[in-house]
XYZ file of C-alpha atoms in Angstrom:
306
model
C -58.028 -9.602 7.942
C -54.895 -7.164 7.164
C -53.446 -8.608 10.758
C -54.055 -12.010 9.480
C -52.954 -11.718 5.963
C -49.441 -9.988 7.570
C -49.109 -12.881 9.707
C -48.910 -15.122 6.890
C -46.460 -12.819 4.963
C -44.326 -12.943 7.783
C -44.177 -16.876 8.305
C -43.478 -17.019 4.280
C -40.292 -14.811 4.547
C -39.378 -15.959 8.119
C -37.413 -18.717 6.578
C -35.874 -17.682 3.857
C -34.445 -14.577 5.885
C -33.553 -16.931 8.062
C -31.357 -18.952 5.216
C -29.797 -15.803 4.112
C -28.587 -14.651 7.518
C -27.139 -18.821 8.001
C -25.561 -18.614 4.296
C -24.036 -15.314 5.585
C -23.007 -16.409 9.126
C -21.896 -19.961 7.138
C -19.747 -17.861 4.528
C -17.839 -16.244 7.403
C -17.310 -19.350 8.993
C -15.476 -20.512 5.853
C -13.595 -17.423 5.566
C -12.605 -17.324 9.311
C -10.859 -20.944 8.627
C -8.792 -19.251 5.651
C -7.792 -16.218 7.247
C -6.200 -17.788 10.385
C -4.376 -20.323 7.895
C -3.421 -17.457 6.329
C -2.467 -16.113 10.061
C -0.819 -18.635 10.591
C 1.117 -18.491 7.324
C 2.251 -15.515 7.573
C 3.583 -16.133 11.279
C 5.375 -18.633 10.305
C 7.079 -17.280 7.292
C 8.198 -13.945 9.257
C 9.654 -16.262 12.110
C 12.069 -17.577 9.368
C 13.904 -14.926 9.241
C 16.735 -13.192 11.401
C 14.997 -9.573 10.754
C 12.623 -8.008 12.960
C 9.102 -8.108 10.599
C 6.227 -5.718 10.970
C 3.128 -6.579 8.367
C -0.176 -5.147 7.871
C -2.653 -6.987 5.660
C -6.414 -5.421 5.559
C -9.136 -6.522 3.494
C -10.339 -3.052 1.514
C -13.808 -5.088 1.342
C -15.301 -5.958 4.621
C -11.661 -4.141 6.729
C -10.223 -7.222 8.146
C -6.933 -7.279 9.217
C -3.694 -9.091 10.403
C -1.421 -6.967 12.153
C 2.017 -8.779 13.415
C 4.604 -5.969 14.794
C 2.817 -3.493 13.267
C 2.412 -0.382 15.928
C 6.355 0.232 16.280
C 8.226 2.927 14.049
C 10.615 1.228 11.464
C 12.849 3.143 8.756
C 10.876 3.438 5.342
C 13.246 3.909 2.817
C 11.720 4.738 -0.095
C 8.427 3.307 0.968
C 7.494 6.739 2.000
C 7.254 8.150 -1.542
C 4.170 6.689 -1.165
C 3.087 9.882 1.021
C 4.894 12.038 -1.259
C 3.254 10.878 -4.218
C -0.389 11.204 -2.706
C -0.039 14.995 -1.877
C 0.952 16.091 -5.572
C -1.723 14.130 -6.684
C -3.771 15.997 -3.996
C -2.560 19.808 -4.826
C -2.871 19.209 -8.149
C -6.179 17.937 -7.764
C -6.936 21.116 -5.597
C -4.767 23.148 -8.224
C -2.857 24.424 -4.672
C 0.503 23.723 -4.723
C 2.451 21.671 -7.193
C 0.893 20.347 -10.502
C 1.442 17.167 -12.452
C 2.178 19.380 -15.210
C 4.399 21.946 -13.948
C 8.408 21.922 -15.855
C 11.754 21.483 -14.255
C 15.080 21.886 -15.816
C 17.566 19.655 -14.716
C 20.347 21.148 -12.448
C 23.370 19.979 -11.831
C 22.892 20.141 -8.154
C 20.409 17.414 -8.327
C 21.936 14.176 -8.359
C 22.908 12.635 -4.919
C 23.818 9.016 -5.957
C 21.471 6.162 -5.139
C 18.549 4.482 -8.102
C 17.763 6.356 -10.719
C 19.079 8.022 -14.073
C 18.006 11.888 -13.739
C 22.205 12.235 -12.600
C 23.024 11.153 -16.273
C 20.321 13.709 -17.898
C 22.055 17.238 -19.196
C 21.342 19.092 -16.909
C 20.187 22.689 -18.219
C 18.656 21.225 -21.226
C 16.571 18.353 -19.875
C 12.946 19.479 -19.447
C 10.925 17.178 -17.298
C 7.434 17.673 -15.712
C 6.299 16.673 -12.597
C 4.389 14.196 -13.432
C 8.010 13.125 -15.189
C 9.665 12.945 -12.008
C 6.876 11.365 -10.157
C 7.110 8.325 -12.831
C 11.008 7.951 -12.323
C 10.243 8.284 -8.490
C 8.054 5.305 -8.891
C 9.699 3.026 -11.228
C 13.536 3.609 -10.584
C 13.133 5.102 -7.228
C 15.362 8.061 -8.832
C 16.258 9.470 -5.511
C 17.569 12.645 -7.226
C 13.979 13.103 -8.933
C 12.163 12.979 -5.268
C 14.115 15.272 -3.913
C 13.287 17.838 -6.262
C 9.307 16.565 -5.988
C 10.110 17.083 -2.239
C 11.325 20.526 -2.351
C 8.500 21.463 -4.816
C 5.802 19.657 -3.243
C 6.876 20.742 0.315
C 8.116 18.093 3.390
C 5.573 20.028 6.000
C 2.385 19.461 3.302
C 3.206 15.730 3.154
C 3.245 15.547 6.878
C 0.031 17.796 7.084
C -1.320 15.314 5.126
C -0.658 12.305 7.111
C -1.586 14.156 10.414
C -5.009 14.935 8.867
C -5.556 11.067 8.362
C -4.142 9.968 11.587
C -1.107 9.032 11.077
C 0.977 9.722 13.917
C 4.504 7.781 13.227
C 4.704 8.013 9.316
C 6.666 11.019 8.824
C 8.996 12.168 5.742
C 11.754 14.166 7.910
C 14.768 14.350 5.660
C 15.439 14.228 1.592
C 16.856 10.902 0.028
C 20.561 10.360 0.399
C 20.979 12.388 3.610
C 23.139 10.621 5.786
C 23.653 13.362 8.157
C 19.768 13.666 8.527
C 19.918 10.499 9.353
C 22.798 10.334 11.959
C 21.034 13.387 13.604
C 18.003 11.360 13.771
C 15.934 12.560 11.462
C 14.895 9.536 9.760
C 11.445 8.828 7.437
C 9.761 6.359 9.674
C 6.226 4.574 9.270
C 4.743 1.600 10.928
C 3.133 -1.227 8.787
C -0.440 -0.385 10.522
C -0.031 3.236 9.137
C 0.981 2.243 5.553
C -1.597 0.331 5.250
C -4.036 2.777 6.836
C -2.978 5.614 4.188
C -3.418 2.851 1.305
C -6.826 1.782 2.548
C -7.901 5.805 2.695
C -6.381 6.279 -1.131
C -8.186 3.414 -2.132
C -11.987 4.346 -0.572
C -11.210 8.039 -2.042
C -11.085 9.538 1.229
C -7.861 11.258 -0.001
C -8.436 12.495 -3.577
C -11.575 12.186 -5.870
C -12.039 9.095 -8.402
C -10.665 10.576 -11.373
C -6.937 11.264 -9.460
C -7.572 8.354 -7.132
C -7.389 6.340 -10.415
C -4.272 8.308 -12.032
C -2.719 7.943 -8.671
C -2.860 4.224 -7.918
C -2.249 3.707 -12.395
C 1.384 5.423 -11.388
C 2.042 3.852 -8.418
C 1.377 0.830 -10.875
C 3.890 1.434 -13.038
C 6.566 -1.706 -13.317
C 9.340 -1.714 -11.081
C 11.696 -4.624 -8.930
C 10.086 -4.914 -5.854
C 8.878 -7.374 -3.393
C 5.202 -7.853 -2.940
C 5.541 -8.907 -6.755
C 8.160 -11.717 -7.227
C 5.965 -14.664 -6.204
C 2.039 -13.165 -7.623
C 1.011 -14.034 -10.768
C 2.757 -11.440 -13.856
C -1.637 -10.344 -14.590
C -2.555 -9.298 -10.804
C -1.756 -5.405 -11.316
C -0.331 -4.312 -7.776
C 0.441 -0.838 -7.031
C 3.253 -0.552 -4.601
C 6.547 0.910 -3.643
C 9.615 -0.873 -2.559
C 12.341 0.688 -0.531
C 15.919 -0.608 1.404
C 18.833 0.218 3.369
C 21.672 -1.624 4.649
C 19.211 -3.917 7.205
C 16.431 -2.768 6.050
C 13.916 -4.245 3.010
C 10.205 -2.657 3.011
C 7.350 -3.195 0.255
C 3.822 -1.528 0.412
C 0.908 -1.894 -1.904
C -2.590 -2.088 -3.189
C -2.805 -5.565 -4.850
C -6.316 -5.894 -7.278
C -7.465 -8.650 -6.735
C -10.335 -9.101 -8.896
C -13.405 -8.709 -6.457
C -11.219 -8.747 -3.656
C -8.920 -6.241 -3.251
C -6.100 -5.543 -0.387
C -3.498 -2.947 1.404
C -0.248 -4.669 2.596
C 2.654 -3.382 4.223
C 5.528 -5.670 5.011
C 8.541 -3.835 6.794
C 12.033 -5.221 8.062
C 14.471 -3.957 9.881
C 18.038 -5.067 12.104
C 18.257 -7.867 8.959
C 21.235 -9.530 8.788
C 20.839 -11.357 5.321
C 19.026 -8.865 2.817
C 18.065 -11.333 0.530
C 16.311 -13.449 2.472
C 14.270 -10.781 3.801
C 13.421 -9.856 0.325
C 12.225 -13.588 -0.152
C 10.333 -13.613 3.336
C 8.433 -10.399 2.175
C 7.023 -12.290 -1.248
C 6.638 -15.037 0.679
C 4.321 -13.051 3.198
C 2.232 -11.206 0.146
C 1.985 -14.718 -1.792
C 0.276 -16.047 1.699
C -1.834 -13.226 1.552
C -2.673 -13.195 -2.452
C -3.721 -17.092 -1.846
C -6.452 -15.856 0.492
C -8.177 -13.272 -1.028
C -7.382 -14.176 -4.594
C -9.858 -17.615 -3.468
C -12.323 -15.645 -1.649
C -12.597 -13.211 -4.191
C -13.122 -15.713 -7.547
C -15.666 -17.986 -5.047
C -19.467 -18.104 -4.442
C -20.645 -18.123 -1.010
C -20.269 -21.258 -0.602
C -16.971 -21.807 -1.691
C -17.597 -22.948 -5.221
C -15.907 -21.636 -8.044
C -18.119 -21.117 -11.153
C -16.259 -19.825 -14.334
């Protein structure tokens, strides 16, 4: 009688098992047809330009990802405060190293040209905290303001901490500004793969716990010109970091999408017309945006119920 009875259970949940594992295999289906139009998007859109392009796009839901140029080392500019960033979030966190609330007094000494406004601040009177600096890192790229977080927070411990994750190309070798670094070929490299890699591991709190994984990514939020931005709607809150040199225009971020969220890393380098790099890499994160921001809002089945 039991053998019987779970016979019959069986043949009554056969099917609709069977329908969920179809609606599943059916949703991918769908999404498979968006992402390679969004492939081929972003293809496209990189091949109109005279720089060489390196992106990284990977779902932070079900790890998807587009990778086009994306192994090879390209200069980071100030895309690498991104690494910078995470590991005073993490020794404060660990209360080893550097804190978020730790003082500096402006010095002299400390402006070296480039974004930012700490050069204009008196120095010997101007009291800032870390988590000061880290903000005008972030939101004027204050290249005088990094190099004191770099100093403080220490090169080798942001390089520790990208070994420990992997990260084999994305290195911070030399302080903003230094030319002569760079000549000597010591320059802060990172492929797009990479970026996105670190990004993906901040996000899933493999890096820091919720509580700082939240105050780090509502920082790296704060508003700034950059890239990834220009062509998103003004209420998608993306957390990124622009950076350029002469032939170079980078962007990296976390963009929210509500119920869809996603790392991107678009890098350029050997660019002959800055500008339209800049436009290729909104171009490339608008491609990107389209995709997840309609999976994300959609039902299974593609409908959109408000």
């Amino acid at each position: 009688m039991r053998i019987r009875r779970a016979l019959v259970a069986a043949l009554v949940l056969a099917p609709a098992t069977l329908a969920a594992q179809d609606d599943s295999a059916s949703t991918r289906a769908k999404h498979d047809v968006l992402w390679h139009r969004m492939e081929d998007s972003v293809r496209a859109i990189a091949e109109r330009t005279d720089a060489v392009v390196g992106v990284a796009i990977l779902d932070l839901t079900d790890g998807r990802a587009l990778y086009l140029n994306a192994d090879a080392a390209y200069p980071t500019a100030s895309t690498i405060k991104i690494a910078l960033l995470a590991e005073l979030y993490r020794q404060d966190e660990r209360r080893d190293g550097a804190k978020l609330g730790d003082t500096y007094t402006v010095d002299a000494k400390d402006a070296v040209g480039g974004a930012g406004i700490m050069g204009g601040l008196s120095p010997g009177a101007t009291r800032l905290t870390n988590r000061d600096l880290a903000r005008l890192m972030v939101s004027l790229s204050d290249n005088s303001a990094t190099n004191v977080l770099i100093d403080r927070v220490g090169m080798e411990r942001v390089n520790a901490l990208l070994s420990g994750l992997g990260l084999e190309k994305t290195r911070l070798r030399r302080h903003m500004m230094d030319t002569r670094a760079a000549r000597e070929g010591r320059e802060n490299t990172a492929t797009p793969r990479e970026l996105v890699t670190l990004l993906g591991a901040l996000h899933a709190g493999r890096v820091l716990g919720r509580v700082a994984t939240d105050s780090f990514f509502a920082m790296l939020s704060t508003g700034k010109n950059g890239y990834i931005t220009r062509l998103l709607p003004p209420d998608v809150t993306v957390a990124n970091k622009p950076g350029d040199l002469d032939g170079v225009r980078n962007d990296a971020a976390v963009v929210f999408v509500p119920g869809r969220p996603f790392a991107i890393a678009v890098l350029t380098t050997y660019g002959g017309d800055d500008r339209a790099a800049e436009g290729r890499i909104a171009e490339i994160a608008r491609a990107a945006w389209t995709y997840f921001d309609r999976v994300g809002r959609s039902w299974a089945l593609g409908r959109v119920v408000r």
